[in-house]
Tab-separated table of C-alpha atoms in Angstrom:
chain	number	residue	atom	x	y	z
A	224	MET	CA	-24.149	-13.936	-14.524
A	225	LYS	CA	-25.901	-14.556	-11.188
A	226	ASP	CA	-23.313	-17.157	-10.179
A	227	ASN	CA	-20.508	-14.792	-11.114
A	228	ILE	CA	-21.913	-12.016	-8.907
A	229	ILE	CA	-22.379	-14.452	-6.004
A	230	ARG	CA	-18.788	-15.653	-6.385
A	231	LYS	CA	-17.554	-12.078	-6.361
A	232	TYR	CA	-19.398	-11.426	-3.105
A	233	ILE	CA	-17.947	-14.609	-1.564
A	234	LYS	CA	-14.438	-13.706	-2.748
A	235	PHE	CA	-14.786	-10.224	-1.244
A	236	ILE	CA	-15.806	-11.767	2.092
A	237	ILE	CA	-12.676	-13.924	1.824
A	238	VAL	CA	-10.589	-10.783	1.178
A	239	ILE	CA	-12.003	-9.313	4.429
A	240	VAL	CA	-11.183	-12.536	6.319
A	241	LEU	CA	-7.683	-12.487	4.835
A	242	TYR	CA	-7.216	-8.919	6.034
A	243	TYR	CA	-8.163	-9.751	9.640
A	244	ILE	CA	-6.080	-12.916	9.716
A	245	THR	CA	-2.929	-11.476	8.157
A	246	LYS	CA	-3.201	-7.785	9.180
A	247	ASN	CA	-1.560	-7.100	5.782
A	248	ASN	CA	1.588	-8.989	6.848
A	249	GLY	CA	3.090	-10.391	3.624
A	250	MET	CA	0.092	-9.322	1.565
A	251	TYR	CA	2.099	-6.960	-0.624
A	252	ILE	CA	4.132	-9.781	-2.193
A	253	TYR	CA	0.967	-11.884	-2.430
A	254	LEU	CA	-0.755	-9.193	-4.420
A	255	LEU	CA	2.322	-8.735	-6.610
A	256	SER	CA	2.055	-12.397	-7.546
A	257	LEU	CA	-1.743	-12.185	-7.815
A	258	PHE	CA	-1.597	-9.287	-10.272
A	259	LEU	CA	0.918	-11.273	-12.385
A	260	TYR	CA	-1.347	-14.320	-12.209
A	261	GLY	CA	-4.256	-12.121	-13.368
A	262	ILE	CA	-2.247	-10.680	-16.268
A	263	TYR	CA	-1.057	-14.093	-17.462
A	264	SER	CA	-4.395	-15.847	-17.122
A	265	THR	CA	-6.268	-12.955	-18.775
A	266	VAL	CA	-3.991	-13.070	-21.829
A	267	ILE	CA	-5.245	-16.592	-22.552
A	268	SER	CA	-8.755	-16.232	-21.142
A	269	HIS	CA	-10.266	-15.854	-24.639
A	270	ILE	CA	-9.179	-19.344	-25.723
A	271	SER	CA	-12.195	-21.556	-26.339
A	272	ILE	CA	-12.729	-24.558	-28.579
A	273	TYR	CA	-16.519	-24.690	-28.320
A	274	ASN	CA	-17.383	-22.826	-31.554
A	275	THR	CA	-14.824	-24.904	-33.427
A	276	ILE	CA	-16.053	-28.336	-32.349
A	277	LYS	CA	-19.691	-27.863	-31.325
A	278	ASP	CA	-21.144	-28.950	-34.713
A	279	LYS	CA	-18.619	-31.715	-35.361
A	280	TYR	CA	-19.549	-35.338	-34.655
A	281	TYR	CA	-16.188	-36.804	-35.624
A	282	VAL	CA	-14.690	-37.645	-32.232
A	283	ASP	CA	-11.113	-37.826	-33.480
A	284	TYR	CA	-11.437	-34.264	-34.729
A	285	LYS	CA	-12.663	-33.094	-31.284
A	286	ASN	CA	-9.857	-34.998	-29.583
A	287	LYS	CA	-7.146	-33.630	-31.853
A	288	ILE	CA	-8.337	-30.050	-31.423
A	289	PHE	CA	-8.540	-30.567	-27.655
A	290	LYS	CA	-5.031	-32.106	-27.366
A	291	MET	CA	-3.540	-29.510	-29.682
A	292	ILE	CA	-4.809	-26.608	-27.569
A	293	VAL	CA	-3.767	-28.368	-24.357
A	294	ASN	CA	-0.212	-28.725	-25.717
A	295	ILE	CA	-0.133	-25.073	-26.757
A	296	LEU	CA	-1.307	-24.003	-23.273
A	297	LEU	CA	1.418	-26.139	-21.672
A	298	ILE	CA	4.046	-24.381	-23.793
A	299	ILE	CA	2.579	-20.983	-22.876
A	300	ASN	CA	2.575	-21.976	-19.184
A	301	LEU	CA	6.246	-22.989	-19.443
A	302	PHE	CA	7.044	-19.612	-20.987
A	303	PHE	CA	5.272	-17.809	-18.133
A	304	LEU	CA	7.112	-19.973	-15.627
A	305	LEU	CA	10.475	-18.827	-17.042
A	306	ILE	CA	9.330	-15.195	-16.940
A	307	ASN	CA	8.244	-15.624	-13.318
A	308	ILE	CA	11.705	-16.922	-12.330
A	309	LEU	CA	13.228	-13.773	-13.840
A	310	ILE	CA	10.658	-11.478	-12.203
A	311	SER	CA	11.247	-13.153	-8.863
A	312	ASP	CA	14.934	-12.345	-9.084
A	313	ILE	CA	14.192	-8.718	-10.106
A	314	THR	CA	11.703	-8.370	-7.239
A	315	ASN	CA	14.297	-9.548	-4.731
A	316	ASN	CA	16.846	-7.003	-5.947
A	317	ILE	CA	14.802	-3.903	-6.798
A	318	LEU	CA	11.998	-4.101	-4.220
A	319	ARG	CA	14.309	-5.602	-1.580
A	320	ILE	CA	11.785	-8.346	-0.816
A	321	ASP	CA	13.159	-11.805	0.014
A	322	ASN	CA	11.784	-15.338	-0.444
A	323	THR	CA	9.666	-14.613	-3.533
A	324	PHE	CA	10.869	-17.566	-5.614
A	325	LEU	CA	8.613	-20.220	-4.061
A	326	ILE	CA	5.567	-17.904	-4.255
A	327	PHE	CA	6.077	-17.166	-7.973
A	328	LEU	CA	6.923	-20.805	-8.690
A	329	VAL	CA	3.726	-22.205	-7.152
A	330	MET	CA	1.680	-19.455	-8.774
A	331	SER	CA	3.144	-20.444	-12.162
A	332	PHE	CA	1.465	-23.855	-12.002
A	333	THR	CA	-1.989	-22.259	-11.677
A	334	ILE	CA	-1.804	-19.812	-14.618
A	335	CYS	CA	-3.507	-21.983	-17.237
A	336	LEU	CA	-5.827	-23.969	-14.957
A	337	ASP	CA	-8.903	-21.785	-15.581
A	338	THR	CA	-8.345	-21.970	-19.344
A	339	PHE	CA	-7.840	-25.732	-19.129
A	340	GLU	CA	-11.166	-25.890	-17.320
A	341	THR	CA	-12.799	-23.812	-20.055
A	342	ILE	CA	-11.673	-26.120	-22.895
A	343	ILE	CA	-12.655	-29.245	-20.931
A	344	LEU	CA	-16.121	-27.778	-20.424
A	345	ASP	CA	-16.192	-26.774	-24.105
A	346	TYR	CA	-15.430	-30.373	-25.007
A	347	ILE	CA	-18.293	-31.635	-22.834
A	348	LYS	CA	-20.687	-28.957	-24.143
A	349	SER	CA	-19.902	-29.978	-27.713
A	350	PHE	CA	-21.766	-33.239	-26.992
A	351	LYS	CA	-24.776	-31.187	-25.756
A	352	TYR	CA	-24.096	-31.842	-22.068
A	353	HIS	CA	-24.488	-28.211	-20.991
A	354	SER	CA	-26.040	-29.015	-17.624
A	355	LEU	CA	-23.177	-31.355	-16.735
A	356	ALA	CA	-20.666	-28.677	-17.749
A	357	ASN	CA	-22.335	-26.113	-15.478
A	358	LYS	CA	-22.276	-28.551	-12.538
A	359	LEU	CA	-18.610	-29.319	-13.092
A	360	ASP	CA	-17.851	-25.592	-13.292
A	361	ASN	CA	-19.541	-25.044	-9.937
A	362	ILE	CA	-17.608	-27.951	-8.392
A	363	TYR	CA	-14.306	-26.413	-9.557
A	364	LYS	CA	-15.061	-22.823	-8.563
A	365	TYR	CA	-16.695	-23.465	-5.183
A	366	THR	CA	-14.162	-26.139	-4.187
A	367	ASP	CA	-11.438	-23.593	-4.902
A	368	ILE	CA	-13.155	-21.027	-2.641
A	369	PHE	CA	-13.727	-23.591	0.158
A	370	LEU	CA	-10.150	-24.886	0.109
A	371	TYR	CA	-8.775	-21.345	-0.024
A	372	ILE	CA	-10.554	-20.466	3.237
A	373	ILE	CA	-9.277	-23.658	4.903
A	374	ILE	CA	-5.700	-23.053	3.739
A	375	VAL	CA	-5.775	-19.423	4.940
A	376	ILE	CA	-6.880	-20.482	8.401
A	377	LEU	CA	-4.460	-23.418	8.682
A	378	SER	CA	-1.370	-21.721	7.280
A	379	PHE	CA	-1.728	-18.302	8.947
A	380	LYS	CA	-3.480	-19.168	12.216
A	381	VAL	CA	-3.196	-22.843	13.158
A	382	PHE	CA	0.352	-23.695	12.078
A	383	ASN	CA	1.659	-20.109	11.916
A	384	LEU	CA	3.952	-20.923	9.015
A	385	PRO	CA	6.555	-18.510	7.563
A	386	ILE	CA	4.853	-15.848	5.486
A	387	TYR	CA	6.364	-16.888	2.141
A	388	ILE	CA	5.250	-20.494	2.661
A	389	SER	CA	1.736	-19.434	3.770
A	390	ILE	CA	1.355	-17.233	0.667
A	391	SER	CA	2.628	-20.020	-1.612
A	392	LEU	CA	0.083	-22.418	-0.121
A	393	LEU	CA	-2.766	-20.040	-1.064
A	394	TYR	CA	-2.344	-21.105	-4.670
A	395	LEU	CA	-2.732	-24.776	-3.752
A	396	SER	CA	-6.496	-24.412	-3.497
A	397	LYS	CA	-6.778	-23.864	-7.241
A	398	ILE	CA	-4.408	-26.771	-8.013
A	399	ILE	CA	-6.288	-29.220	-5.740
A	400	SER	CA	-9.710	-28.133	-6.968
A	401	PHE	CA	-8.580	-28.517	-10.589
A	402	ILE	CA	-7.285	-32.028	-9.910
A	403	LEU	CA	-10.687	-32.940	-8.376
A	404	PHE	CA	-12.483	-31.304	-11.325
A	405	LEU	CA	-10.279	-33.166	-13.819
A	406	PHE	CA	-10.830	-36.515	-12.103
A	407	ILE	CA	-14.635	-36.142	-12.128
A	408	SER	CA	-14.590	-34.817	-15.698
A	409	ILE	CA	-12.662	-37.801	-17.013
A	410	ILE	CA	-15.164	-40.179	-15.398
A	411	LYS	CA	-18.136	-38.266	-16.825
A	412	ILE	CA	-16.630	-37.934	-20.316
A	413	LYS	CA	-16.165	-41.703	-20.532
A	414	LYS	CA	-19.918	-42.139	-19.984
A	415	ILE	CA	-20.853	-39.739	-22.783
A	416	THR	CA	-22.294	-41.461	-25.859
A	417	ILE	CA	-20.375	-40.351	-28.947
A	418	LYS	CA	-21.746	-40.360	-32.456
A	419	ILE	CA	-19.073	-41.016	-35.084
A	420	ASP	CA	-19.278	-38.992	-38.247
A	421	LYS	CA	-19.304	-40.937	-41.542
A	422	ASN	CA	-16.803	-38.509	-43.088
A	423	SER	CA	-14.094	-39.488	-40.588
A	424	ASN	CA	-11.392	-39.358	-43.241
A	425	THR	CA	-11.905	-35.666	-43.972
A	426	LYS	CA	-8.573	-33.836	-43.972
A	427	ILE	CA	-8.361	-30.985	-41.467
A	428	ASP	CA	-5.792	-28.182	-41.405
A	429	TYR	CA	-5.142	-28.274	-37.661
A	430	LYS	CA	-2.594	-25.460	-37.830
A	431	LYS	CA	-5.200	-23.195	-39.335
A	432	GLU	CA	-7.757	-24.289	-36.737
A	433	SER	CA	-5.369	-23.592	-33.874
A	434	ASN	CA	-4.563	-20.111	-35.236
A	435	TYR	CA	-8.251	-19.386	-35.454
A	436	ILE	CA	-8.839	-20.514	-31.849
A	437	LEU	CA	-5.885	-18.520	-30.493
A	438	LYS	CA	-6.766	-15.304	-32.374
A	439	THR	CA	-10.565	-15.263	-31.899
A	440	ASN	CA	-11.481	-12.620	-29.314
A	441	LEU	CA	-7.788	-12.028	-28.539
A	442	SER	CA	-8.313	-8.264	-28.471
A	443	SER	CA	-10.867	-8.555	-25.640
A	444	SER	CA	-8.300	-10.464	-23.553
A	445	ILE	CA	-5.605	-7.907	-24.328
A	446	ILE	CA	-7.913	-5.038	-23.234
A	447	SER	CA	-8.534	-6.728	-19.863
A	448	THR	CA	-4.813	-7.523	-19.546
A	449	VAL	CA	-3.852	-3.880	-20.101
A	450	GLU	CA	-6.325	-2.772	-17.416
A	451	LEU	CA	-4.610	-5.125	-14.947
A	452	THR	CA	-1.230	-3.867	-16.186
A	453	TYR	CA	-2.172	-0.328	-15.130
A	454	TYR	CA	-2.716	-1.541	-11.552
A	455	TYR	CA	0.368	-3.775	-11.590
A	456	LEU	CA	2.654	-0.970	-12.781
A	457	SER	CA	1.196	1.341	-10.114
A	458	PHE	CA	1.722	-1.283	-7.446
A	459	ILE	CA	5.400	-1.723	-8.303
A	460	LEU	CA	6.431	1.782	-9.394
A	461	MET	CA	4.766	3.575	-6.484
A	462	TYR	CA	6.537	1.220	-4.070
A	463	VAL	CA	9.898	2.069	-5.657
A	464	ILE	CA	9.178	5.808	-5.874
A	465	LEU	CA	7.907	6.145	-2.314
A	466	LEU	CA	10.697	4.006	-0.906
A	467	ASN	CA	13.656	5.521	-2.783
A	468	ARG	CA	12.529	9.022	-3.794
A	469	TYR	CA	10.539	10.028	-0.713
A	470	ASN	CA	12.045	7.641	1.914
A	471	TYR	CA	8.689	6.308	3.119
A	472	ASP	CA	8.623	3.399	5.511
A	473	SER	CA	8.170	0.134	3.579
A	474	LYS	CA	5.359	-1.086	5.869
A	475	LEU	CA	3.437	2.173	5.411
A	476	ILE	CA	3.868	1.943	1.639
A	477	GLU	CA	2.615	-1.628	1.566
A	478	ASN	CA	-0.380	-0.796	3.754
A	479	ASN	CA	-1.432	2.199	1.633
A	480	LEU	CA	-0.963	0.399	-1.686
A	481	LEU	CA	-2.959	-2.594	-0.424
A	482	PHE	CA	-5.851	-0.382	0.681
A	483	THR	CA	-5.746	1.299	-2.745
A	484	TYR	CA	-5.165	-1.531	-5.191
A	485	PHE	CA	-6.593	-4.468	-3.295
A	486	TYR	CA	-9.390	-3.589	-0.900
A	487	SER	CA	-10.709	-0.430	-2.602
A	488	LEU	CA	-10.303	-2.026	-6.024
A	489	CYS	CA	-12.330	-5.045	-4.900
A	490	ILE	CA	-15.190	-2.731	-3.829
A	491	MET	CA	-14.958	-0.800	-7.111
A	492	ASN	CA	-15.062	-4.033	-9.160
A	493	ILE	CA	-18.163	-5.259	-7.312
A	494	VAL	CA	-19.932	-1.931	-7.915
A	495	ASN	CA	-18.967	-1.985	-11.606
A	496	SER	CA	-20.236	-5.589	-11.857
A	497	LEU	CA	-23.619	-4.461	-10.511
A	498	VAL	CA	-23.666	-1.526	-12.961
A	499	LYS	CA	-22.821	-3.908	-15.824
A	500	LYS	CA	-25.691	-6.184	-14.773
A	501	TYR	CA	-28.436	-3.548	-14.289
A	502	CYS	CA	-27.383	-0.747	-16.638
A	503	PRO	CA	-29.572	-0.673	-19.802
A	504	LYS	CA	-27.694	-1.920	-22.852
A	505	GLY	CA	-28.153	-1.460	-26.564
A	506	ASN	CA	-26.248	-1.081	-29.809
A	507	ASP	CA	-25.972	2.686	-29.585
A	508	PHE	CA	-22.521	3.715	-28.389
A	509	LYS	CA	-23.504	7.222	-27.226
A	510	ASN	CA	-26.556	5.952	-25.361
A	511	ASN	CA	-24.604	3.178	-23.618
A	512	ILE	CA	-21.849	5.579	-22.498
A	513	PHE	CA	-24.515	8.005	-21.233
A	514	ASN	CA	-26.267	5.220	-19.290
A	515	LEU	CA	-22.978	4.145	-17.756
A	516	LEU	CA	-22.351	7.668	-16.549
A	517	CYS	CA	-25.885	7.877	-15.138
A	518	TYR	CA	-25.303	4.734	-13.061
A	519	THR	CA	-21.622	5.017	-12.093
A	520	LEU	CA	-21.470	8.734	-11.123
A	521	PRO	CA	-24.089	8.667	-8.334
A	522	LEU	CA	-22.608	5.421	-6.970
A	523	ALA	CA	-19.123	6.948	-6.973
A	524	ILE	CA	-20.488	9.953	-5.048
A	525	LEU	CA	-22.355	7.724	-2.604
A	526	PHE	CA	-19.361	5.456	-1.865
A	527	SER	CA	-17.058	8.439	-1.593
A	528	ILE	CA	-19.312	10.042	1.033
A	529	ILE	CA	-19.887	6.854	3.083
A	530	SER	CA	-16.293	5.603	2.702
A	531	PRO	CA	-15.276	6.423	6.310
A	532	SER	CA	-18.178	4.435	7.768
A	533	LEU	CA	-17.760	1.671	5.179
A	534	PHE	CA	-14.059	1.197	5.891
A	535	TYR	CA	-14.582	1.333	9.633
A	536	LEU	CA	-17.375	-1.252	9.417
A	537	ILE	CA	-15.456	-3.611	7.119
A	538	PHE	CA	-11.814	-3.118	8.071
A	539	ASN	CA	-12.063	-1.396	11.456
A	540	ASN	CA	-10.029	1.384	9.832
A	541	ASN	CA	-11.080	5.038	9.698
A	542	THR	CA	-8.039	6.511	7.925
A	543	SER	CA	-7.466	4.555	4.689
A	544	TYR	CA	-10.915	5.354	3.278
A	545	ILE	CA	-9.382	8.248	1.333
A	546	TYR	CA	-8.133	5.710	-1.254
A	547	LEU	CA	-11.653	4.393	-1.877
A	548	ILE	CA	-12.771	7.898	-2.844
A	549	ILE	CA	-10.368	8.239	-5.740
A	550	ILE	CA	-10.721	4.591	-6.779
A	551	MET	CA	-14.520	4.956	-7.076
A	552	PHE	CA	-14.062	7.813	-9.527
A	553	LEU	CA	-11.483	5.742	-11.371
A	554	GLY	CA	-14.279	3.121	-11.628
A	555	ILE	CA	-16.304	5.529	-13.794
A	556	ILE	CA	-13.411	5.819	-16.246
A	557	VAL	CA	-12.775	2.052	-16.185
A	558	SER	CA	-16.393	1.235	-17.115
A	559	ILE	CA	-16.373	3.738	-20.017
A	560	TYR	CA	-12.871	2.573	-21.014
A	561	LYS	CA	-14.058	-1.011	-21.405
A	562	GLU	CA	-17.260	-0.020	-23.192
A	563	SER	CA	-15.435	2.146	-25.726
A	564	TYR	CA	-13.482	-0.832	-27.086
A	565	LYS	CA	-16.605	-2.902	-27.824
A	566	TYR	CA	-17.359	-0.857	-30.942
A	567	ILE	CA	-13.887	-1.060	-32.518
A	568	LYS	CA	-13.236	-3.893	-34.968
A	569	ASN	CA	-9.827	-2.617	-36.039
A	570	ASN	CA	-7.329	-4.584	-33.916
A	571	LYS	CA	-4.454	-2.349	-34.976
A	572	LEU	CA	-6.250	0.731	-33.614
A	573	ILE	CA	-7.127	-1.139	-30.396
A	574	TYR	CA	-3.473	-1.960	-29.735
A	575	ILE	CA	-2.326	1.569	-30.579
A	576	SER	CA	-4.949	3.058	-28.224
A	577	LEU	CA	-3.952	0.691	-25.423
A	578	ILE	CA	-0.216	1.357	-25.845
A	579	ILE	CA	-0.669	5.136	-25.951
A	580	GLY	CA	-2.745	5.039	-22.771
A	581	ILE	CA	-0.115	3.028	-20.865
A	582	ALA	CA	2.671	5.229	-22.251
A	583	VAL	CA	0.915	8.387	-21.102
A	584	LYS	CA	0.552	6.964	-17.599
A	585	LEU	CA	4.264	6.083	-17.411
A	586	LEU	CA	5.358	9.483	-18.724
A	587	LEU	CA	3.178	11.430	-16.303
A	588	LEU	CA	3.721	9.292	-13.218
A	589	ILE	CA	6.732	11.000	-11.598
A	590	PRO	CA	5.725	14.604	-12.582
A	591	PHE	CA	2.206	14.043	-11.175
A	592	VAL	CA	3.468	12.431	-7.963
A	593	ASP	CA	5.878	15.348	-7.484
A	594	ALA	CA	3.070	17.852	-8.142
A	595	VAL	CA	0.773	16.144	-5.629
A	596	TYR	CA	3.635	16.096	-3.102
A	597	ARG	CA	4.078	19.882	-3.469
A	598	MET	CA	0.328	20.392	-2.968
A	599	GLY	CA	0.433	18.368	0.232
A	600	PHE	CA	-1.911	15.531	-0.864
A	601	ASP	CA	-1.403	11.814	-0.585
A	602	LEU	CA	1.134	10.762	-3.262
A	603	ILE	CA	-0.907	7.737	-4.339
A	604	TYR	CA	-3.512	10.204	-5.629
A	605	GLY	CA	-0.958	11.344	-8.183
A	606	ASP	CA	-0.539	7.783	-9.414
A	607	VAL	CA	-4.287	7.155	-9.698
A	608	PHE	CA	-4.688	10.431	-11.621
A	609	THR	CA	-2.148	9.206	-14.181
A	610	THR	CA	-4.205	6.023	-14.637
A	611	ILE	CA	-7.315	8.128	-15.110
A	612	ILE	CA	-5.548	10.338	-17.662
A	613	GLY	CA	-4.034	7.365	-19.526
A	614	MET	CA	-7.397	5.623	-19.833
A	615	THR	CA	-9.120	8.880	-20.768
A	616	ILE	CA	-6.655	9.396	-23.625
A	617	SER	CA	-7.516	5.892	-24.885
A	618	ILE	CA	-11.234	6.695	-24.585
A	619	ILE	CA	-10.741	9.866	-26.651
A	620	ILE	CA	-8.872	7.943	-29.344
A	621	ASN	CA	-11.611	5.299	-29.423
A	622	TYR	CA	-14.392	7.881	-29.494
A	623	THR	CA	-12.739	9.759	-32.360
A	624	TYR	CA	-12.535	6.534	-34.382
A	625	ILE	CA	-16.131	5.496	-33.555
A	626	LYS	CA	-17.455	9.005	-34.317
A	627	ASN	CA	-15.826	9.011	-37.752
A	628	LYS	CA	-16.593	5.362	-38.495
A	629	TYR	CA	-20.286	5.510	-37.598
A	630	ARG	CA	-20.808	9.235	-38.320
A	631	LEU	CA	-22.059	9.983	-34.793
A	632	GLU	CA	-23.613	13.314	-33.951
A	633	ASN	CA	-23.365	14.918	-30.508
A	634	GLU	CA	-26.607	16.801	-30.884
A	635	GLY	CA	-28.701	16.518	-27.721
A	636	TYR	CA	-26.116	14.569	-25.701
A	637	ILE	CA	-24.122	17.549	-24.464
A	638	ASP	CA	-27.219	18.902	-22.747
A	639	LYS	CA	-27.917	15.458	-21.307
A	640	TYR	CA	-24.399	15.181	-19.861
A	641	ILE	CA	-24.625	18.644	-18.358
A	642	LYS	CA	-27.953	17.721	-16.790
A	643	VAL	CA	-26.540	14.498	-15.278
A	644	ILE	CA	-23.524	16.314	-13.865
A	645	TYR	CA	-25.806	19.025	-12.431
A	646	GLN	CA	-28.105	16.403	-10.834
A	647	ASN	CA	-25.124	14.646	-9.237
A	648	ILE	CA	-23.715	17.897	-7.917
A	649	ILE	CA	-27.076	18.409	-6.187
A	650	LEU	CA	-26.888	14.812	-4.870
A	651	PHE	CA	-23.396	15.502	-3.533
A	652	LEU	CA	-24.552	18.674	-1.778
A	653	ILE	CA	-27.572	16.863	-0.245
A	654	LEU	CA	-25.333	14.128	1.183
A	655	ILE	CA	-22.791	16.654	2.446
A	656	LEU	CA	-25.551	18.625	4.217
A	657	LEU	CA	-26.896	15.390	5.659
A	658	ALA	CA	-23.443	14.878	7.218
A	659	PHE	CA	-24.214	17.754	9.618
A	660	ILE	CA	-27.142	15.723	10.978
A	661	LEU	CA	-25.677	12.213	10.715
A	662	PRO	CA	-21.841	12.328	10.738
A	663	ILE	CA	-20.188	9.974	8.240
A	664	LYS	CA	-17.077	9.399	10.332
A	665	ASN	CA	-17.492	7.585	13.643
A	666	ASP	CA	-16.076	4.818	15.866
A	667	ASN	CA	-19.218	2.807	16.291
A	668	LYS	CA	-20.115	-0.248	14.149
A	669	LEU	CA	-23.878	0.078	14.580
A	670	LEU	CA	-23.742	3.770	13.756
A	671	SER	CA	-21.657	2.987	10.675
A	672	ILE	CA	-24.363	0.550	9.492
A	673	LEU	CA	-27.007	3.244	10.089
A	674	VAL	CA	-24.946	5.802	8.129
A	675	ILE	CA	-24.530	3.446	5.190
A	676	LEU	CA	-28.222	2.538	5.112
A	677	VAL	CA	-29.490	6.111	5.462
A	678	TYR	CA	-27.165	7.608	2.845
A	679	THR	CA	-27.843	4.747	0.429
A	680	PHE	CA	-31.608	5.181	0.934
A	681	ILE	CA	-31.404	8.944	0.309
A	682	THR	CA	-29.347	8.370	-2.835
A	683	PHE	CA	-31.792	5.721	-4.084
A	684	ILE	CA	-34.799	7.999	-3.492
A	685	TYR	CA	-33.078	10.950	-5.188
A	686	ILE	CA	-32.245	8.881	-8.285
A	687	LYS	CA	-35.829	7.572	-8.452
A	688	LEU	CA	-37.238	11.080	-8.255
A	689	GLN	CA	-34.881	12.284	-10.986
A	690	LYS	CA	-35.974	9.404	-13.259
A	691	ARG	CA	-39.627	10.318	-12.755
A	692	LYS	CA	-38.905	13.881	-13.776
A	693	GLY	CA	-37.350	12.501	-16.957
């Protein structure tokens, strides 16, 4: 978990570097491909052979399982490659963006690499070499990060290559790091002492084994995939709507969507990762949801208040912070959305809940954007509201099922929720009043740091005092 958090911090720093180097030039199409990469790779992220082979000493069994899954992944990757060719053509025609083929093609070769790494590490771990597996994982992940930085600098700054080539090259870091990882892994695997099982002639139903591997934890991957699909649909549909329905300038659309679904989303994901790490956990659904609200709501308020200083400090931008405000409150829904699925064992219900949520978003998108337009607010707010509503509908469906399944009672929790909301309204008012003394919007980096530190400190003290009161 600690390594994952550190990697997320490093990746966010890279995002900031990427922003200053590119100035968002070409980043819209990069994020289009990146969302697709995320959707594809998340669909297969659950695939693991460790539990299947960890207690088996028959090396041929391990090898056959390993090769079988590798072959299946290659077929899946080929399928995704064909889809990408089609999507590239659609992107060129509908979004009026040229030179996407090479980007989507290179991205296609990276889709299964993380899952390949997982099953290679599973294979090594099955021989009890967990420490070696962790070292190899670090080599792969950190080499990818290092090469990515080098490629960004060389392609965008040193050689000043065409945008579509520079973006295509960004995916090379993962390919090169995987080749290095694979080379080292093969050498290490050959040195592993293997104990041959006496029952080597035991017949194994490999088709049944492969089905088990592919289906185990599939629902968790689908849930994460649908979350990314919300963002991906927003990223495409809002571009089309703003360009064709409201005649916005394409560069302005790209800039606003990037600040919403790239930079603000990165900040939200880091905050949610910290909440996931430090928020108390248990087996009680109601208590876990309540704890999530207790942690995410004050953080959403804090980041909303300091967003002008934060965006000016990080991006030298004091206008696009408005997108971070709404995204931080989306983060509350996202954390509860994910948690609500952990208590549902009925896959059919999970898929129904996910589909209904996405369908609600799509049905409400244009009416909400039109309504927000008439009210004079930023149109992207209408889109984010539809995501919040879609996810909330799924949460309600999940809660209804869990309540009936586990016979949950709401006694005592309604008062608790009211108390938390009341406490956070007070926090909001305190921070707003503080803004009269220390303004949150400024054009000075040092003052921005001071604002962030002071407001964070006040929030921290307030939360501590509320906890002491019980």
